[in-house]
Amino acid sequence: METVVSGIRSTGNLHLGNYYGAIQNFVKMQNEYNCFFFIADLHSLTTHPTPADLHGNVKQVLVEYLAAGLDPEKVTLYIQSDVPETTELYLYLNMNAYVGELERSTSFKDKIRAQPDNVNAGLLTYPVLMAADIILHRATKVPVGKDQEQHLEMSRTFANRFNRLYNHDYFPEPYAFNFSENLVKIPGLDGKGKMGKSEGEGNAVYLSDSPEAIRKKVMRAVTDSGPTADNQEKPQEIQNLFDLIKVVSSADTYEHFDNLYNTCNIRYGDLKKQLAEDIIIATAPIRDRIKDISTDSAYLRQVARHGAIKARESASKTIKDVREIIGFRSF
Ligand code: TYM
C-alpha cells in the first residue's frame, strides 16, 4: 500500500483553503492508503516563536482534523514535535541542502518580505524540514494545495540527492497529490490572491466561524461596480467569488450567476448571500463536531499519544536505516 504524508502548521484555526486544498483529500485518502497526518508545530516556530499560542493552536488543529472526519483508527495522526526522529533526519538533510537553492524558494522570498526583522535560519531551511517530514515515512503521495508545489519539488531533490550521495536507492520520490488531478488554490475574500491566515482580517473563512461571522465576512468581500458589456472577462476579485461558488455551491448555482454576469444582470449582493449560505451549509457538520470534540480532553490526549507511538514506530525504522546508510555504526 502506498504511503501518504501531509501536515498543517499550527498557527491558528483552519480555513476553507486548508479544507478544500488539503483536508478533504486527507479524509478521502484514509480509506485507501497508509496515511500519516500531522500538526506541524515545529514549522510554526519559524513565524510564531513564542510559547503563548503554541499549545492552544496545536489543540485547535487536532480538534479540527478530527471534526473534518479524520479517523485516528485508520490514519496515524500525530504532533510533529512528538516525533524527534523528524529533527534528526532534518539535520542530515541539511548537510546536503545548498544555501543558494534554499534562497531561491518562493516561500522564503515571501517570508523575508513579510518579516524582515526575523529572517531566521529556520525560514531558510523550512523546505528541508518539510522534506524530512515526508521522507521520514518514505511517502510517495502528499495531499497539498497549489502553494506547496515547489516544496514538493525540493523534497524530491533532497530525497534523490541522499540516494545518489550514499549510492542507495532508499527514499522514493514524493509527489503532490489531489484526487481531481489539479492542485487547488482557494482564493480569499480580499479580492487578491489565496485564502490564508496571514493575509489580513476578513480574508479567510474559518471552519470554526459562526454562521453570522461567515455572512458578515462574505458580504464584505471585495467586488467591482459590475460588468458593462456581455461576456466580459471577470476581474480577479469577481473571479475569486466565482471560484468559491464552484467549490461550495451546486453546478446549477454557478451557472445561474455566470449567466447573470454574462448578460450584465448580476447583483453581487444576491451572489454573496447565496455564497455565504452555501459555505454555512458545507461547513455545518464540521462546525458542530468542533464544539463537541474540543471539550473532550481525555479523547484528544489519547489520540495524540496513540499517534505519537505509531508515527515513531515508522520513523525509528527509517532513522535506523539512514544511520546505517550514512555510516554511523556501533562498535
Ligand atoms: P499550511 O499550514 O500553510 O497549509 C496547510 C495545507 O493547506 C493548504 N492550503 C491551501 N490550499 C488551497 N488554497 C489555499 N488558499 C490554501 N491555503 C493553505 C496548503 O497547501 C497545505 O496543504 N508547509 C506546509 C505544512 C507542512 C507540510 C509538511 C505539508 C509541513 N510539513 C509535509 C505536507 C507535507 C504548510 O505551511 O501548510
Tab-separated table of C-alpha atoms and ligand atoms in Angstrom:
chain	number	residue	atom	x	y	z
A	1	MET	CA	0.000	0.000	0.000
A	2	GLU	CA	1.337	3.436	-0.906
A	3	THR	CA	2.263	5.761	1.925
A	4	VAL	CA	0.833	9.258	2.277
A	5	VAL	CA	2.133	12.095	4.447
A	6	SER	CA	0.858	15.608	4.952
A	7	GLY	CA	0.793	18.299	7.606
A	8	ILE	CA	-0.681	21.624	8.535
A	9	ARG	CA	1.084	24.339	10.527
A	10	SER	CA	-0.289	25.096	13.966
A	11	THR	CA	-0.549	28.840	13.532
A	12	GLY	CA	-4.276	29.218	14.174
A	13	ASN	CA	-7.691	27.989	13.161
A	14	LEU	CA	-8.092	26.199	9.852
A	15	HIS	CA	-9.818	27.921	6.944
A	16	LEU	CA	-11.602	26.895	3.758
A	17	GLY	CA	-8.269	26.915	1.877
A	18	ASN	CA	-6.830	24.300	4.246
A	19	TYR	CA	-10.007	22.257	3.979
A	20	TYR	CA	-10.523	22.221	0.219
A	21	GLY	CA	-6.795	22.335	-0.596
A	22	ALA	CA	-5.725	19.567	1.739
A	23	ILE	CA	-8.004	18.066	4.416
A	24	GLN	CA	-10.757	16.980	2.068
A	25	ASN	CA	-8.202	14.780	0.342
A	26	PHE	CA	-6.845	13.509	3.686
A	27	VAL	CA	-10.319	12.277	4.560
A	28	LYS	CA	-10.766	10.514	1.224
A	29	MET	CA	-7.283	9.005	1.283
A	30	GLN	CA	-7.616	7.462	4.729
A	31	ASN	CA	-9.594	4.553	3.311
A	32	GLU	CA	-7.165	3.697	0.535
A	33	TYR	CA	-3.656	4.462	1.724
A	34	ASN	CA	-1.267	4.104	4.623
A	35	CYS	CA	-1.685	7.678	5.911
A	36	PHE	CA	0.361	9.852	8.263
A	37	PHE	CA	-1.122	13.278	9.016
A	38	PHE	CA	0.498	15.592	11.492
A	39	ILE	CA	0.397	19.025	13.067
A	40	ALA	CA	3.485	20.981	12.041
A	41	ASP	CA	4.237	22.761	15.297
A	42	LEU	CA	7.995	22.869	14.614
A	43	HIS	CA	7.374	24.656	11.324
A	44	SER	CA	5.192	27.178	13.109
A	45	LEU	CA	8.193	28.290	15.193
A	46	THR	CA	9.648	29.976	12.092
A	47	THR	CA	6.917	32.608	12.311
A	48	HIS	CA	5.419	32.139	15.789
A	49	PRO	CA	8.420	31.627	18.090
A	50	THR	CA	6.774	32.241	21.470
A	51	PRO	CA	5.040	29.573	23.570
A	52	ALA	CA	1.961	31.743	24.168
A	53	ASP	CA	-0.206	30.257	21.418
A	54	LEU	CA	1.623	27.028	20.702
A	55	HIS	CA	-0.346	24.534	22.773
A	56	GLY	CA	-3.746	26.111	22.093
A	57	ASN	CA	-3.120	26.152	18.374
A	58	VAL	CA	-1.904	22.551	18.282
A	59	LYS	CA	-5.055	21.514	20.121
A	60	GLN	CA	-7.238	23.528	17.757
A	61	VAL	CA	-5.746	21.870	14.659
A	62	LEU	CA	-6.085	18.426	16.246
A	63	VAL	CA	-9.747	19.118	17.042
A	64	GLU	CA	-10.385	20.387	13.517
A	65	TYR	CA	-8.636	17.409	11.888
A	66	LEU	CA	-10.965	15.109	13.829
A	67	ALA	CA	-14.020	17.278	13.216
A	68	ALA	CA	-13.322	17.235	9.474
A	69	GLY	CA	-13.567	13.452	9.536
A	70	LEU	CA	-10.099	12.004	10.083
A	71	ASP	CA	-10.348	8.694	11.890
A	72	PRO	CA	-7.363	8.061	14.213
A	73	GLU	CA	-8.012	4.337	13.918
A	74	LYS	CA	-7.445	4.491	10.168
A	75	VAL	CA	-4.649	7.059	9.957
A	76	THR	CA	-1.643	7.927	12.063
A	77	LEU	CA	-2.468	11.349	13.441
A	78	TYR	CA	0.375	12.993	15.342
A	79	ILE	CA	2.093	16.125	16.501
A	80	GLN	CA	5.387	16.788	14.716
A	81	SER	CA	7.328	17.668	17.883
A	82	ASP	CA	6.309	14.330	19.441
A	83	VAL	CA	8.479	12.586	16.849
A	84	PRO	CA	12.116	13.628	17.413
A	85	GLU	CA	13.242	11.387	14.527
A	86	THR	CA	11.927	14.214	12.314
A	87	THR	CA	14.561	16.628	13.557
A	88	GLU	CA	17.331	14.065	13.246
A	89	LEU	CA	16.517	13.466	9.591
A	90	TYR	CA	16.184	17.247	9.097
A	91	LEU	CA	19.743	17.635	10.363
A	92	TYR	CA	21.117	15.022	7.972
A	93	LEU	CA	19.255	16.517	5.027
A	94	ASN	CA	20.542	19.988	5.913
A	95	MET	CA	24.085	18.788	5.257
A	96	ASN	CA	23.166	18.280	1.613
A	97	ALA	CA	20.857	21.244	1.050
A	98	TYR	CA	22.547	24.234	-0.560
A	99	VAL	CA	22.006	27.761	0.692
A	100	GLY	CA	21.655	29.003	-2.888
A	101	GLU	CA	18.761	26.700	-3.742
A	102	LEU	CA	17.036	27.440	-0.438
A	103	GLU	CA	17.327	31.195	-1.014
A	104	ARG	CA	15.619	30.813	-4.380
A	105	SER	CA	12.468	29.255	-2.886
A	106	THR	CA	9.386	31.415	-3.380
A	107	SER	CA	8.123	30.870	0.137
A	108	PHE	CA	11.447	32.056	1.605
A	109	LYS	CA	11.340	35.205	-0.536
A	110	ASP	CA	7.736	35.843	0.568
A	111	LYS	CA	8.614	35.321	4.211
A	112	ILE	CA	11.624	37.660	4.257
A	113	ARG	CA	9.370	40.314	2.791
A	114	ALA	CA	6.693	39.596	5.417
A	115	GLN	CA	9.007	39.503	8.441
A	116	PRO	CA	12.215	41.447	7.600
A	117	ASP	CA	13.134	41.674	11.287
A	118	ASN	CA	13.138	37.909	11.773
A	119	VAL	CA	14.886	36.272	8.818
A	120	ASN	CA	15.894	33.199	10.804
A	121	ALA	CA	17.737	30.119	9.538
A	122	GLY	CA	14.593	28.053	10.200
A	123	LEU	CA	12.809	30.013	7.479
A	124	LEU	CA	15.624	29.264	5.060
A	125	THR	CA	15.617	25.549	5.835
A	126	TYR	CA	11.809	25.284	6.087
A	127	PRO	CA	11.655	23.110	2.915
A	128	VAL	CA	14.291	20.762	4.360
A	129	LEU	CA	12.190	20.151	7.466
A	130	MET	CA	9.221	19.548	5.213
A	131	ALA	CA	11.186	17.031	3.148
A	132	ALA	CA	12.179	15.303	6.404
A	133	ASP	CA	8.505	15.046	7.436
A	134	ILE	CA	7.638	13.377	4.174
A	135	ILE	CA	10.515	11.020	3.541
A	136	LEU	CA	10.666	10.011	7.216
A	137	HIS	CA	7.804	7.638	6.365
A	138	ARG	CA	9.079	7.079	2.812
A	139	ALA	CA	5.860	8.550	1.425
A	140	THR	CA	5.098	8.842	-2.270
A	141	LYS	CA	1.908	10.907	-2.164
A	142	VAL	CA	1.469	14.249	-0.420
A	143	PRO	CA	-2.002	15.843	-0.487
A	144	VAL	CA	-1.434	19.621	-0.510
A	145	GLY	CA	-2.704	22.821	-2.071
A	146	LYS	CA	-1.086	24.502	-5.044
A	147	ASP	CA	1.088	26.756	-2.862
A	148	GLN	CA	3.140	23.733	-1.739
A	149	GLU	CA	4.097	22.537	-5.222
A	150	GLN	CA	7.604	23.993	-5.120
A	151	HIS	CA	8.229	22.482	-1.693
A	152	LEU	CA	7.403	19.055	-3.088
A	153	GLU	CA	9.840	19.577	-5.925
A	154	MET	CA	12.504	20.396	-3.338
A	155	SER	CA	11.588	17.289	-1.331
A	156	ARG	CA	12.233	15.179	-4.416
A	157	THR	CA	15.575	16.923	-4.894
A	158	PHE	CA	16.665	16.172	-1.318
A	159	ALA	CA	15.445	12.575	-1.450
A	160	ASN	CA	17.234	11.930	-4.733
A	161	ARG	CA	20.378	13.670	-3.568
A	162	PHE	CA	20.524	11.483	-0.479
A	163	ASN	CA	20.110	8.356	-2.604
A	164	ARG	CA	22.836	9.459	-5.021
A	165	LEU	CA	25.269	10.589	-2.353
A	166	TYR	CA	25.101	7.306	-0.471
A	167	ASN	CA	24.574	5.236	-3.567
A	168	HIS	CA	21.443	3.687	-2.117
A	169	ASP	CA	18.003	3.627	-3.686
A	170	TYR	CA	16.366	4.253	-0.315
A	171	PHE	CA	13.902	7.138	-0.468
A	172	PRO	CA	11.106	7.087	-3.072
A	173	GLU	CA	10.128	10.340	-4.806
A	174	PRO	CA	7.195	12.143	-3.160
A	175	TYR	CA	4.640	13.895	-5.353
A	176	ALA	CA	1.961	16.461	-4.538
A	177	PHE	CA	-1.440	14.808	-4.786
A	178	ASN	CA	-5.025	15.793	-5.405
A	179	PHE	CA	-7.890	13.456	-6.294
A	180	SER	CA	-9.089	15.783	-9.034
A	181	GLU	CA	-5.595	15.882	-10.607
A	182	ASN	CA	-5.025	19.634	-10.380
A	183	LEU	CA	-3.778	21.108	-7.137
A	184	VAL	CA	-6.212	23.585	-5.653
A	185	LYS	CA	-5.847	27.253	-4.815
A	186	ILE	CA	-8.773	28.638	-2.829
A	187	PRO	CA	-8.974	32.431	-3.151
A	188	GLY	CA	-9.524	34.782	-0.238
A	189	LEU	CA	-12.221	37.430	0.167
A	190	ASP	CA	-9.911	40.436	-0.190
A	191	GLY	CA	-10.010	40.471	-3.976
A	192	LYS	CA	-6.349	39.497	-4.249
A	193	GLY	CA	-4.680	36.096	-4.004
A	194	LYS	CA	-5.164	32.975	-1.933
A	195	MET	CA	-7.074	32.497	1.273
A	196	GLY	CA	-4.580	32.487	4.128
A	197	LYS	CA	-4.233	33.073	7.826
A	198	SER	CA	-1.685	35.831	7.385
A	199	GLU	CA	-3.410	37.654	4.525
A	200	GLY	CA	-5.248	40.109	6.734
A	201	GLU	CA	-8.502	40.381	8.629
A	202	GLY	CA	-11.601	39.203	6.774
A	203	ASN	CA	-9.736	37.370	4.000
A	204	ALA	CA	-10.228	33.878	5.412
A	205	VAL	CA	-13.383	31.991	6.385
A	206	TYR	CA	-12.551	29.619	9.228
A	207	LEU	CA	-14.113	26.204	9.760
A	208	SER	CA	-14.976	27.337	13.284
A	209	ASP	CA	-16.617	30.631	12.196
A	210	SER	CA	-20.242	31.036	13.242
A	211	PRO	CA	-22.889	31.445	10.516
A	212	GLU	CA	-23.179	35.144	11.442
A	213	ALA	CA	-19.416	35.641	11.113
A	214	ILE	CA	-19.445	33.886	7.727
A	215	ARG	CA	-22.294	36.088	6.446
A	216	LYS	CA	-20.513	39.217	7.636
A	217	LYS	CA	-17.192	38.309	6.007
A	218	VAL	CA	-18.710	37.245	2.700
A	219	MET	CA	-20.926	40.341	2.446
A	220	ARG	CA	-17.782	42.474	2.879
A	221	ALA	CA	-15.871	40.652	0.127
A	222	VAL	CA	-14.336	42.969	-2.444
A	223	THR	CA	-16.308	43.428	-5.703
A	224	ASP	CA	-16.230	45.898	-8.625
A	225	SER	CA	-19.022	48.105	-9.974
A	226	GLY	CA	-20.328	45.357	-12.266
A	227	PRO	CA	-19.892	44.281	-15.894
A	228	THR	CA	-20.578	46.832	-18.630
A	229	ALA	CA	-20.638	44.512	-21.645
A	230	ASP	CA	-21.918	40.997	-22.292
A	231	ASN	CA	-19.487	38.111	-21.777
A	232	GLN	CA	-16.847	40.367	-20.325
A	233	GLU	CA	-13.831	38.716	-18.706
A	234	LYS	CA	-14.192	38.693	-14.926
A	235	PRO	CA	-11.710	40.799	-12.965
A	236	GLN	CA	-9.702	38.956	-10.290
A	237	GLU	CA	-11.930	39.848	-7.321
A	238	ILE	CA	-15.066	38.630	-9.126
A	239	GLN	CA	-13.376	35.527	-10.481
A	240	ASN	CA	-12.388	34.738	-6.872
A	241	LEU	CA	-16.038	34.733	-5.770
A	242	PHE	CA	-16.978	32.517	-8.695
A	243	ASP	CA	-14.115	30.164	-7.800
A	244	LEU	CA	-15.507	29.894	-4.272
A	245	ILE	CA	-19.006	29.239	-5.618
A	246	LYS	CA	-17.590	26.483	-7.779
A	247	VAL	CA	-16.226	24.780	-4.668
A	248	VAL	CA	-19.120	25.135	-2.207
A	249	SER	CA	-22.264	25.536	-4.348
A	250	SER	CA	-24.059	23.353	-6.878
A	251	ALA	CA	-23.262	23.447	-10.593
A	252	ASP	CA	-26.710	24.989	-11.188
A	253	THR	CA	-25.954	27.863	-8.828
A	254	TYR	CA	-22.668	28.532	-10.574
A	255	GLU	CA	-24.343	28.543	-13.969
A	256	HIS	CA	-27.154	30.788	-12.743
A	257	PHE	CA	-24.795	33.539	-11.574
A	258	ASP	CA	-22.459	33.065	-14.507
A	259	ASN	CA	-25.368	33.693	-16.900
A	260	LEU	CA	-26.417	36.777	-14.943
A	261	TYR	CA	-22.848	38.086	-15.109
A	262	ASN	CA	-22.544	37.408	-18.813
A	263	THR	CA	-25.780	39.278	-19.539
A	264	CYS	CA	-24.901	42.187	-17.208
A	265	ASN	CA	-27.807	41.359	-14.882
A	266	ILE	CA	-25.754	40.315	-11.897
A	267	ARG	CA	-26.424	41.699	-8.417
A	268	TYR	CA	-23.398	40.995	-6.289
A	269	GLY	CA	-25.467	41.212	-3.088
A	270	ASP	CA	-27.515	38.198	-4.233
A	271	LEU	CA	-24.421	36.268	-5.240
A	272	LYS	CA	-22.761	36.918	-1.869
A	273	LYS	CA	-25.884	35.932	0.063
A	274	GLN	CA	-26.017	32.625	-1.792
A	275	LEU	CA	-22.282	32.053	-1.358
A	276	ALA	CA	-22.488	32.711	2.391
A	277	GLU	CA	-25.417	30.301	2.823
A	278	ASP	CA	-23.656	27.599	0.809
A	279	ILE	CA	-20.466	27.976	2.875
A	280	ILE	CA	-22.570	27.727	6.034
A	281	ILE	CA	-24.203	24.511	4.797
A	282	ALA	CA	-20.921	22.998	3.597
A	283	THR	CA	-19.168	23.620	6.922
A	284	ALA	CA	-22.088	22.892	9.285
A	285	PRO	CA	-21.172	19.280	10.165
A	286	ILE	CA	-17.556	20.247	10.875
A	287	ARG	CA	-18.606	23.265	12.941
A	288	ASP	CA	-20.877	21.101	15.088
A	289	ARG	CA	-18.212	18.470	15.678
A	290	ILE	CA	-15.569	21.096	16.578
A	291	LYS	CA	-17.736	22.144	19.512
A	292	ASP	CA	-18.216	18.564	20.740
A	293	ILE	CA	-14.654	17.354	20.339
A	294	SER	CA	-12.885	20.393	21.800
A	295	THR	CA	-14.304	19.723	25.257
A	296	ASP	CA	-13.172	16.085	25.292
A	297	SER	CA	-9.629	16.450	26.653
A	298	ALA	CA	-9.271	12.768	27.515
A	299	TYR	CA	-10.034	11.728	23.949
A	300	LEU	CA	-7.628	14.308	22.498
A	301	ARG	CA	-4.851	13.163	24.830
A	302	GLN	CA	-5.417	9.556	23.849
A	303	VAL	CA	-5.414	10.364	20.111
A	304	ALA	CA	-2.147	12.327	20.408
A	305	ARG	CA	-0.418	9.591	22.448
A	306	HIS	CA	-1.561	6.797	20.171
A	307	GLY	CA	-0.498	8.817	17.098
A	308	ALA	CA	2.955	9.544	18.515
A	309	ILE	CA	3.574	5.854	19.199
A	310	LYS	CA	2.515	4.787	15.699
A	311	ALA	CA	4.473	7.599	13.995
A	312	ARG	CA	7.621	6.810	15.976
A	313	GLU	CA	7.414	3.142	15.030
A	314	SER	CA	7.618	4.078	11.365
A	315	ALA	CA	10.114	6.923	11.909
A	316	SER	CA	12.562	4.961	14.028
A	317	LYS	CA	12.814	2.260	11.412
A	318	THR	CA	13.776	4.853	8.794
A	319	ILE	CA	16.285	6.536	11.111
A	320	LYS	CA	17.910	3.210	11.889
A	321	ASP	CA	18.357	2.560	8.152
A	322	VAL	CA	19.531	6.105	7.496
A	323	ARG	CA	22.180	5.945	10.213
A	324	GLU	CA	23.427	2.722	8.761
A	325	ILE	CA	23.478	4.129	5.223
A	326	ILE	CA	25.297	7.319	6.289
A	327	GLY	CA	27.866	5.213	8.098
A	328	PHE	CA	27.125	5.623	11.804
A	329	ARG	CA	27.793	2.178	13.221
A	330	SER	CA	28.182	0.968	16.733
A	331	PHE	CA	31.499	-0.554	17.814
B	1	TYM	P1	-0.123	25.350	5.678
B	1	TYM	O1	-0.265	25.137	7.139
B	1	TYM	O2	0.153	26.727	5.188
B	1	TYM	O3	-1.381	24.832	4.924
B	1	TYM	C1	-1.863	23.510	5.132
B	1	TYM	C2	-2.414	22.942	3.845
B	1	TYM	O4	-3.470	23.766	3.360
B	1	TYM	C3	-3.193	24.134	2.016
B	1	TYM	N1	-3.683	25.491	1.762
B	1	TYM	C4	-4.400	25.835	0.699
B	1	TYM	N2	-4.840	25.111	-0.349
B	1	TYM	C5	-5.583	25.756	-1.270
B	1	TYM	N3	-5.902	27.079	-1.194
B	1	TYM	C6	-5.481	27.845	-0.167
B	1	TYM	N4	-5.810	29.116	-0.092
B	1	TYM	C7	-4.682	27.221	0.842
B	1	TYM	N5	-4.100	27.661	1.988
B	1	TYM	C8	-3.488	26.593	2.530
B	1	TYM	C9	-1.686	24.060	1.862
B	1	TYM	O5	-1.311	23.887	0.516
B	1	TYM	C10	-1.358	22.875	2.726
B	1	TYM	O6	-1.535	21.686	2.009
B	1	TYM	N6	4.428	23.673	4.770
B	1	TYM	C11	3.087	23.251	4.997
B	1	TYM	C12	2.930	22.331	6.195
B	1	TYM	C13	3.804	21.135	6.124
B	1	TYM	C14	3.651	20.015	5.250
B	1	TYM	C15	4.715	19.144	5.560
B	1	TYM	C16	2.739	19.701	4.258
B	1	TYM	C17	4.887	20.901	6.908
B	1	TYM	N7	5.441	19.723	6.558
B	1	TYM	C18	4.883	17.928	4.890
B	1	TYM	C19	2.914	18.476	3.579
B	1	TYM	C20	3.969	17.627	3.907
B	1	TYM	C21	2.265	24.498	5.237
B	1	TYM	O7	2.753	25.526	5.589
B	1	TYM	O8	0.952	24.339	5.111
